[in-house]
Tab-separated table of C-alpha atoms in Angstrom:
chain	number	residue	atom	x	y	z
B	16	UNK	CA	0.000	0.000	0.000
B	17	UNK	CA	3.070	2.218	0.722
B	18	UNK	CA	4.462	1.957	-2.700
B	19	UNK	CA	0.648	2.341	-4.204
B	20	UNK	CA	0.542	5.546	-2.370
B	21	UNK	CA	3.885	7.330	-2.933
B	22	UNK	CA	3.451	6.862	-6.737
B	23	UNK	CA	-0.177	8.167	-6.727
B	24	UNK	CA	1.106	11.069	-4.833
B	25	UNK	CA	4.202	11.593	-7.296
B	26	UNK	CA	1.690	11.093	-10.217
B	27	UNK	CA	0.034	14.216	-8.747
B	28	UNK	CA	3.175	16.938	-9.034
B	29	UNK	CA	3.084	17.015	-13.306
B	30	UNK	CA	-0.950	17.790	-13.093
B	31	UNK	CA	-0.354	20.468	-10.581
B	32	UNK	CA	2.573	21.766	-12.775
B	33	UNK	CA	0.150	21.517	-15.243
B	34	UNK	CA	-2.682	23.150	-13.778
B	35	UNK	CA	-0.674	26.029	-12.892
B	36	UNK	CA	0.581	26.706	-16.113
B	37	UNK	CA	-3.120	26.336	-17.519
B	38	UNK	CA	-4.365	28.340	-14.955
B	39	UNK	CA	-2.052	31.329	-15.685
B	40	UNK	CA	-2.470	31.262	-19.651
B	41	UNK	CA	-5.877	31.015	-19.762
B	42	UNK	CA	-6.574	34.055	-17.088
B	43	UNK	CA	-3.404	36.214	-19.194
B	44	UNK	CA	-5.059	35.846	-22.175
B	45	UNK	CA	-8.387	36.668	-21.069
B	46	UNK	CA	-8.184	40.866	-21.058
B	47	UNK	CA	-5.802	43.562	-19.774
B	48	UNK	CA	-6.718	44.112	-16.046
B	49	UNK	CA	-5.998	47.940	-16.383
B	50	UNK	CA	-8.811	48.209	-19.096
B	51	UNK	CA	-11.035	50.229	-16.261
B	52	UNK	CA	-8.275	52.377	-15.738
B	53	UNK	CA	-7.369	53.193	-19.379
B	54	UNK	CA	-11.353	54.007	-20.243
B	55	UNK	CA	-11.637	56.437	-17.083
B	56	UNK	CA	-12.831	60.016	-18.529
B	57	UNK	CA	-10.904	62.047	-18.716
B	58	UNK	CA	-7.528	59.946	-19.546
B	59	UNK	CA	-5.348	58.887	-16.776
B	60	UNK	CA	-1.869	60.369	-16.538
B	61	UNK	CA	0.469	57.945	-18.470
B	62	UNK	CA	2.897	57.924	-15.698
B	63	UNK	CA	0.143	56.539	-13.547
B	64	UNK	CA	-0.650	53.410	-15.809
B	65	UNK	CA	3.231	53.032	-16.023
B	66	UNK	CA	2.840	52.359	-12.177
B	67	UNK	CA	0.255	50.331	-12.333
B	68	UNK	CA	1.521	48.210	-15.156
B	69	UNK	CA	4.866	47.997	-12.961
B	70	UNK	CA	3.574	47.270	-10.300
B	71	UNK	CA	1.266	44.513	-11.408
B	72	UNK	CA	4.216	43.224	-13.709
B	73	UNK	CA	2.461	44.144	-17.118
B	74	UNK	CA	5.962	45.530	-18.210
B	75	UNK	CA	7.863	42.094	-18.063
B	76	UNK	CA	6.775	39.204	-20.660
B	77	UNK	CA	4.752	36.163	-19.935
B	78	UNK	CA	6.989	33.571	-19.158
B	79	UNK	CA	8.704	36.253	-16.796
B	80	UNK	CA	5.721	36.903	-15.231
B	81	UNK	CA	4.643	33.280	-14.730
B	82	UNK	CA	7.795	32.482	-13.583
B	83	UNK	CA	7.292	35.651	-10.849
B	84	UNK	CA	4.478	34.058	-9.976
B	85	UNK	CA	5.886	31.046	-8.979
B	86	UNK	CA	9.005	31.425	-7.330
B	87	UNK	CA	8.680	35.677	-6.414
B	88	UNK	CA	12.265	35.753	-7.715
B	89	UNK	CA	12.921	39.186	-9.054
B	90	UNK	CA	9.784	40.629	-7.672
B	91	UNK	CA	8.945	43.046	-4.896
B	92	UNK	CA	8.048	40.941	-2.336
B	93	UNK	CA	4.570	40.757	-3.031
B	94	UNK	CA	4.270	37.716	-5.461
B	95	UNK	CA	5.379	34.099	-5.489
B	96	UNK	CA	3.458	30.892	-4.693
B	97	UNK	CA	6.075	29.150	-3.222
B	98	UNK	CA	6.852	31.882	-0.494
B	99	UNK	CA	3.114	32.554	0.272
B	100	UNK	CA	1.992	34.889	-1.810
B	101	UNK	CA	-0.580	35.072	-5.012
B	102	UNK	CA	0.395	38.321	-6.322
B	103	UNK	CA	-0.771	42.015	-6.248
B	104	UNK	CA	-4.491	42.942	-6.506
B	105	UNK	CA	-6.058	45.844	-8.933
B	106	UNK	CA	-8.779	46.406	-6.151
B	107	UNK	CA	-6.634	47.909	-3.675
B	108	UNK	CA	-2.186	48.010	-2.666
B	109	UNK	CA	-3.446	46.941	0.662
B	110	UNK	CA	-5.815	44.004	-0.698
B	111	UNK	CA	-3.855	40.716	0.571
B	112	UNK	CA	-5.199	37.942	-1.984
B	113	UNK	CA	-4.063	35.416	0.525
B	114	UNK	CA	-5.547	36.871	3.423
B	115	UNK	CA	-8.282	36.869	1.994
B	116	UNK	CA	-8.713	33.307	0.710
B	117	UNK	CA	-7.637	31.774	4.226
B	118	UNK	CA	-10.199	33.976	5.546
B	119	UNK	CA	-12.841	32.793	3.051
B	120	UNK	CA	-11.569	29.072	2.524
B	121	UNK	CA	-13.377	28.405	6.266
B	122	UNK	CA	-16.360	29.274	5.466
B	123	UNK	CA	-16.405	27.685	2.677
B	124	UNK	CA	-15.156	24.382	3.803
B	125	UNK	CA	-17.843	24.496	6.586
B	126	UNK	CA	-20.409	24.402	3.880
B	127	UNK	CA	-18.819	22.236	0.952
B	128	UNK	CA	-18.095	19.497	4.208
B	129	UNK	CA	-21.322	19.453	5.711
B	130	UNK	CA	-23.368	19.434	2.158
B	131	UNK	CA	-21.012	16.559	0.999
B	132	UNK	CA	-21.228	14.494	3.848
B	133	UNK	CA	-25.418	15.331	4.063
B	134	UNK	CA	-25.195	14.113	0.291
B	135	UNK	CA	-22.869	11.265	0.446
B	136	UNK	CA	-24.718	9.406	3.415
B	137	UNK	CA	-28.256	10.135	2.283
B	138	UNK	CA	-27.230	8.913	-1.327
B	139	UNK	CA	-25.668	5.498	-0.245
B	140	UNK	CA	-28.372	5.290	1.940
B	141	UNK	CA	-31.170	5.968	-1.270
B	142	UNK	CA	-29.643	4.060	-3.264
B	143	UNK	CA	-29.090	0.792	-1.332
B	144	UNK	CA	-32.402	0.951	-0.844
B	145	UNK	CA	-33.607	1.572	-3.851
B	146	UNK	CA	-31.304	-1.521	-5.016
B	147	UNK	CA	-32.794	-3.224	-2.718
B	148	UNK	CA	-36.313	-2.680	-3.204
B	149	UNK	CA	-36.161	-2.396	-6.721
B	150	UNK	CA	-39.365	-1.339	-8.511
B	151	UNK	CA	-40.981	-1.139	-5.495
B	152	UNK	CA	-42.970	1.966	-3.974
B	153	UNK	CA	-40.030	3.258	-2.524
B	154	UNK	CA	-37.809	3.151	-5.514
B	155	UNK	CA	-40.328	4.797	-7.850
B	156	UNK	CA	-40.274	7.678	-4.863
B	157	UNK	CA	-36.497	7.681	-4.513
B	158	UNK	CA	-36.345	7.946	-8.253
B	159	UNK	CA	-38.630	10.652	-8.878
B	160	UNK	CA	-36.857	12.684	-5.881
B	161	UNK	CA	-33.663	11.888	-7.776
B	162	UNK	CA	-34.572	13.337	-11.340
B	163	UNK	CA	-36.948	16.498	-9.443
B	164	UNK	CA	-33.606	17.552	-7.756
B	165	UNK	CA	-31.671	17.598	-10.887
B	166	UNK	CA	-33.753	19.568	-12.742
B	167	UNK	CA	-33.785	22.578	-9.926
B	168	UNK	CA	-31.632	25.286	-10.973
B	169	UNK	CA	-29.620	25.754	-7.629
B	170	UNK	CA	-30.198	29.857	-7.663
B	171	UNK	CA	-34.412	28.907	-8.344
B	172	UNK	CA	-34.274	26.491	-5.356
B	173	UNK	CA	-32.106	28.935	-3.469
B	174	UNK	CA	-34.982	31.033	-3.525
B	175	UNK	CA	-37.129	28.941	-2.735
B	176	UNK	CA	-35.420	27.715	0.189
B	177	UNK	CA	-35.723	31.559	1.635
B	178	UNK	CA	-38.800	31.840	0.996
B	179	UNK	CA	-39.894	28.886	2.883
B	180	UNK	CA	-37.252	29.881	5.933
B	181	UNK	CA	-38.974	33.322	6.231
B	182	UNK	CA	-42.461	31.596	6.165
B	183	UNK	CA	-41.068	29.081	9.038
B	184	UNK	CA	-40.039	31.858	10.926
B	185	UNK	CA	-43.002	33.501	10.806
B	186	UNK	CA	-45.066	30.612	11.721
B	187	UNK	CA	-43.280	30.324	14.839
B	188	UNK	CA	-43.085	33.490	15.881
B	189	UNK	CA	-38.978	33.472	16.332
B	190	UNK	CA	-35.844	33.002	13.667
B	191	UNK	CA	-35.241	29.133	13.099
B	192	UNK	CA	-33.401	29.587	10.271
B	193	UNK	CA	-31.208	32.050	8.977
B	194	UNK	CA	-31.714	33.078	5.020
B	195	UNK	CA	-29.017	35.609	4.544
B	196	UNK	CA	-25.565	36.042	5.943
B	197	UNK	CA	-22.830	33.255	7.056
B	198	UNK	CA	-23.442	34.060	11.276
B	199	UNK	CA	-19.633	34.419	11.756
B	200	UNK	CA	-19.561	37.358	13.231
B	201	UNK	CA	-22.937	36.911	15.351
B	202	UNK	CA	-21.623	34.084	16.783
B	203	UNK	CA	-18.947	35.951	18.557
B	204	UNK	CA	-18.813	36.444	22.152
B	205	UNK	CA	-21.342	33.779	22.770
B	206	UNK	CA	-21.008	30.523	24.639
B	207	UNK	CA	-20.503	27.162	22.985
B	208	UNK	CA	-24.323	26.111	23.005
B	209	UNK	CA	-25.288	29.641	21.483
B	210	UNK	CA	-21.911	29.502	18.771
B	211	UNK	CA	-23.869	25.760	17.595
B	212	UNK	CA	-27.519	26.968	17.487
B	213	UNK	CA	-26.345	29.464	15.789
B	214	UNK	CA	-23.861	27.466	13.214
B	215	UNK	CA	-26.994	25.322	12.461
B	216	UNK	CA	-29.401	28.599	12.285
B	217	UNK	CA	-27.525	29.779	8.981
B	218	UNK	CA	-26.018	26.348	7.720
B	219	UNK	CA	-29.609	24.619	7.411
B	220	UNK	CA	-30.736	26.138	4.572
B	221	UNK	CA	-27.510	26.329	2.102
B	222	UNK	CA	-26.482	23.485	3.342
B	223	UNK	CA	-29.560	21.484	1.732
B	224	UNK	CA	-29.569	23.700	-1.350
B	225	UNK	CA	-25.839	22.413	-2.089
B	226	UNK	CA	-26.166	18.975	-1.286
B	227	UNK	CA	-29.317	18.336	-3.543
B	228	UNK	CA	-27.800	18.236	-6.817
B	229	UNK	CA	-25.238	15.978	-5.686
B	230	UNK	CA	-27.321	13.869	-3.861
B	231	UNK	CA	-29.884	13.054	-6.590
B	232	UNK	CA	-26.762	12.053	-8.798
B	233	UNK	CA	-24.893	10.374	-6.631
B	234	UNK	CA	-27.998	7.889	-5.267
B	235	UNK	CA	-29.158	6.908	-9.040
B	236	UNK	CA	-25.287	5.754	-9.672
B	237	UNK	CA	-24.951	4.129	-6.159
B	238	UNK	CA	-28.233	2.614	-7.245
B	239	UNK	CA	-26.647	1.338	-10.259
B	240	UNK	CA	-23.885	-0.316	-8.597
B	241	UNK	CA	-25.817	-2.276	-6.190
B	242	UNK	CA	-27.798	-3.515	-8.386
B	243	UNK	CA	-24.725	-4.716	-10.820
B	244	UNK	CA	-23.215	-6.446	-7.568
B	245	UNK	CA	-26.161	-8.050	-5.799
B	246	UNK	CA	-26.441	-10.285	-9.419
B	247	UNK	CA	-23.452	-11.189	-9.522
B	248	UNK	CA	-22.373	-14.565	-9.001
B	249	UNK	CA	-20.216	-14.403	-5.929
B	250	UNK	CA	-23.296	-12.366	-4.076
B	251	UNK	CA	-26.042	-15.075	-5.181
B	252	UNK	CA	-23.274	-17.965	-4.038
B	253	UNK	CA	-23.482	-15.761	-0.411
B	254	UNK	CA	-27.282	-15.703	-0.353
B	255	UNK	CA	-27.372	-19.517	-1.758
B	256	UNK	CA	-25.349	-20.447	1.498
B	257	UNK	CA	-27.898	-19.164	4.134
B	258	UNK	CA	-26.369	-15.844	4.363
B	259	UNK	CA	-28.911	-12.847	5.779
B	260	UNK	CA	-29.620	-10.354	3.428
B	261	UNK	CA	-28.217	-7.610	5.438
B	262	UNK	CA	-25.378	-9.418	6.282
B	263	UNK	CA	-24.533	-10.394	2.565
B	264	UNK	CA	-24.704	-6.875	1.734
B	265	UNK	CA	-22.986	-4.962	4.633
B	266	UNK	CA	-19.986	-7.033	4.165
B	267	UNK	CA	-20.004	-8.571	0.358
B	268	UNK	CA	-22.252	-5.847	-1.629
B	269	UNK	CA	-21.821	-2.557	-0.158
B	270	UNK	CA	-17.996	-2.459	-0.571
B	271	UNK	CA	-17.464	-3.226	-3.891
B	272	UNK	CA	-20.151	-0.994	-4.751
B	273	UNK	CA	-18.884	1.867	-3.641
B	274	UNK	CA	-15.890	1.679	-6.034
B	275	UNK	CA	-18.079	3.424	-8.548
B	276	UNK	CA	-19.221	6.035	-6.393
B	277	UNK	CA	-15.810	6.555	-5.369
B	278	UNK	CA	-15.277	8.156	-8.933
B	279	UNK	CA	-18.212	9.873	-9.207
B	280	UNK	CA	-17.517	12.071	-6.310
B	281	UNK	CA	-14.069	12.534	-7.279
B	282	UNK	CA	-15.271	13.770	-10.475
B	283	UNK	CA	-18.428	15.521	-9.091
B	284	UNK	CA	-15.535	17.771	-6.533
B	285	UNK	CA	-15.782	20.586	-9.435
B	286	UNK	CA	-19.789	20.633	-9.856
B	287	UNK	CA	-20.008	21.053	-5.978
B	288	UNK	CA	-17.550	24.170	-6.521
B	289	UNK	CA	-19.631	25.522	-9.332
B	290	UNK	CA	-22.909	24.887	-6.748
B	291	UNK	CA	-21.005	26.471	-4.038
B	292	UNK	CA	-20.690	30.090	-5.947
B	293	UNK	CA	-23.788	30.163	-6.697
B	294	UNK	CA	-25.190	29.265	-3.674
B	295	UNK	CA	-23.426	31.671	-1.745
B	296	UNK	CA	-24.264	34.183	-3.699
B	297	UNK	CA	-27.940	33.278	-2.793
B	298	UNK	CA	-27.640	33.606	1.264
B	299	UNK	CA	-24.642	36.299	0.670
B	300	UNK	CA	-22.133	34.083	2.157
B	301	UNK	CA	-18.213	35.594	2.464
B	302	UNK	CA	-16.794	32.751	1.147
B	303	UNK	CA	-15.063	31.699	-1.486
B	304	UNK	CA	-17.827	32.328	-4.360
B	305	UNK	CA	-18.235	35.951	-3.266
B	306	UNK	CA	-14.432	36.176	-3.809
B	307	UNK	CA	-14.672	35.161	-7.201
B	308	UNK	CA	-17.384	37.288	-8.206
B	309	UNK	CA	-15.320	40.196	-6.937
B	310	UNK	CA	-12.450	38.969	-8.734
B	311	UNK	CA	-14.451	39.164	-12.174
B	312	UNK	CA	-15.769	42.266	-11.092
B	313	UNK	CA	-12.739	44.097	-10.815
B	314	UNK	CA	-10.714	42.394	-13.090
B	315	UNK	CA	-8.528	41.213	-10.402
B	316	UNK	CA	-6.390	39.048	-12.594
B	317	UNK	CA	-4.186	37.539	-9.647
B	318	UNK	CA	-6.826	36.939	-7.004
B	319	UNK	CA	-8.996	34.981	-10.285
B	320	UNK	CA	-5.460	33.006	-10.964
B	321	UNK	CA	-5.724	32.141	-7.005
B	322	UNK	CA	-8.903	30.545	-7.360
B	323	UNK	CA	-8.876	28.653	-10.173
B	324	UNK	CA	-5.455	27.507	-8.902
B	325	UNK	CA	-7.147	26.298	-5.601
B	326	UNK	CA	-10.295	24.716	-7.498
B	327	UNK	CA	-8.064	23.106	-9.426
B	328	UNK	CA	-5.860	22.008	-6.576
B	329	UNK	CA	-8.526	20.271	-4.400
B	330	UNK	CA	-9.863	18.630	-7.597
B	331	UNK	CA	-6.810	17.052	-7.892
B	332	UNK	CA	-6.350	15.969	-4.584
B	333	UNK	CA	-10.059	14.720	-4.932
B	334	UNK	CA	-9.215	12.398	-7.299
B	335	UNK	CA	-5.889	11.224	-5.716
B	336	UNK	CA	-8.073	10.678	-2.644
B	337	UNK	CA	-10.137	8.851	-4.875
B	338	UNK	CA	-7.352	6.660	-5.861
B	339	UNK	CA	-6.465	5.979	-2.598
B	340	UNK	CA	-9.546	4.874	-1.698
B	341	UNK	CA	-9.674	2.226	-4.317
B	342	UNK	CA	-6.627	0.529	-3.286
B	343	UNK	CA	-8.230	0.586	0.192
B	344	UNK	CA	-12.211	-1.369	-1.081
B	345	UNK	CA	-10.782	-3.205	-3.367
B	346	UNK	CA	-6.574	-4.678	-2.927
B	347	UNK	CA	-6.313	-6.077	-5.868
B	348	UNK	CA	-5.608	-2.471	-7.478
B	349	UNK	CA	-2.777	-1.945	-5.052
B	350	UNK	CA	-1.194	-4.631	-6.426
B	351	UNK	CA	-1.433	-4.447	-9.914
């Protein structure tokens, strides 16, 4: 397992080189980030878009900038991913891109973690079930729950979701749920009970909104899987020799099914990202979506290279997770 690991791990470091050089090509390419500043009326002062263009390191040529942006070497300090930083910002001198993404990246993880694990369980869960029971009641249901949630647009449902909270809330007579705003900083200063009410007050709602899409996907390919393994012949041998049900498929079934699924979430890493700026752009969350929209706002061509670079990053180590796992459910992989 040892060797398996170190060369999935090495097999990593020429994607991320890669996705790095991708990364910086595509978002170069894309537009001049002074173009605001050149179409200000009346003109700038040229001296003043030499600055800029200096300071941003528009005056040196692509492979020199790349190469800035990589090491820092030759640079003022303020770029270089190896040493920690992601480069100056066109927003503001004082706008740290990396401060700002460490600051972001937690709120974002709290919600990406909790909607994947809410997805993942419910969608092993649905579809062993619906394996299971196959054509029964309960898989029609599971099914139809399956193909409603991926035709909701996640902004439509978003709404939706609001909507409903507010109408809760009103019900009641008190705020349940929480339908705009992360509850960082309104959790401060309270005690441990209040900090997890709270946490759940303004998680509840996104958190469901996220996890749908994946969800409905995920279950219909889990459901897939069981199916292909409980007819197989080694499963029917189990179930020939007295075996229970349950027990043939906690310890037989279940495992090797999840192979598949294995991959699918892997791959499905960059939909949840894509359902995680949208989503927080729905309950105006400070994460990691909102600092991508302000990125494309104001042109911020480092702080959009820092993102993609990071998307691109935990897809990666997604799928090397993913890899991982296999040699882990099934050992015949590690071996090959």
């Amino acid at each position: 397992m040892l060797v398996y690991t170190v060369r999935r791990v090495l097999g990593t470091i020429p994607i991320l080189i890669l996705a790095s050089v991708l990364t910086f090509v595509l978002i170069d390419v894309s537009g001049d980030p002074l173009t605001q500043l050149r179409m200000q009326q009346p003109p700038p002062d040229p001296s003043v878009i030499e600055l800029q263009e200096e300071r941003l390191y528009l005056d040196r040529s692509m492979p020199e900038r790349y190469w800035l942006w990589i090491t820092g070497i030759g640079g003022h300090g303020d770029i270089g991913l190896l040493q920690g930083e992601f480069g100056p910002s066109t927003q503001s001198n004082s706008y740290d891109i990396g401060a700002q993404l460490a600051e972001r990246l937690g709120v974002t993880l709290r919600l990406v973690g909790a909607a994947m694990l809410l997805a993942l369980g419910l969608a092993i869960l649905a579809g062993v079930v619906s394996a299971m029971r196959q054509y029964s009641k309960i898989d029609y249901t599971l099914t139809f729950i399956g193909f409603l949630a991926l035709s909701m647009p996640v902004f439509w449902f978003g709404g939706i979701m609001q909507h409903a909270g507010v109408s809760f809330n009103d019900l009641v007579g008190e705020q349940v749920f929480a339908t705009i705003g992360d509850g960082l900083y309104q959790a401060q200063g309270e005690d441990l009970w209040g900090r997890i009410t709270n946490a759940l007050a303004y998680m509840t709602l996104p958190t469901i909104v996220l996890m749908l899409t994946s969800f409905a996907s995920w279950s219909r390919y889990q459901r897939t899987a069981m199916l292909e393994v409980l007819n197989s012949d080694y499963v029917r041998l189990a179930k020939a020799k007295g075996l229970p049900n349950r027990v043939v498929v906690r310890r037989h079934a279940l495992r090797t099914a999840l192979i598949p699924l294995t991959t699918v979430v892997a791959v499905g890493i960059a939909g949840v990202i894509d359902g995680t700026v949208l989503t927080e752009q729905v309950f105006q969350w400070r994460g990691l979506g909102e600092f991508f929209v302000n990125a494309i706002e104001t042109n911020d061509s480092y702080a959009l290279m820092a993102w993609l670079l990071l998307s691109g990053v935990t897809v990666i180590l997604a799928n090397l997770v993913a890899d991982l796992l296999y040699g882990v459910l099934d050992p015949r992989i590690r071996y090959e």
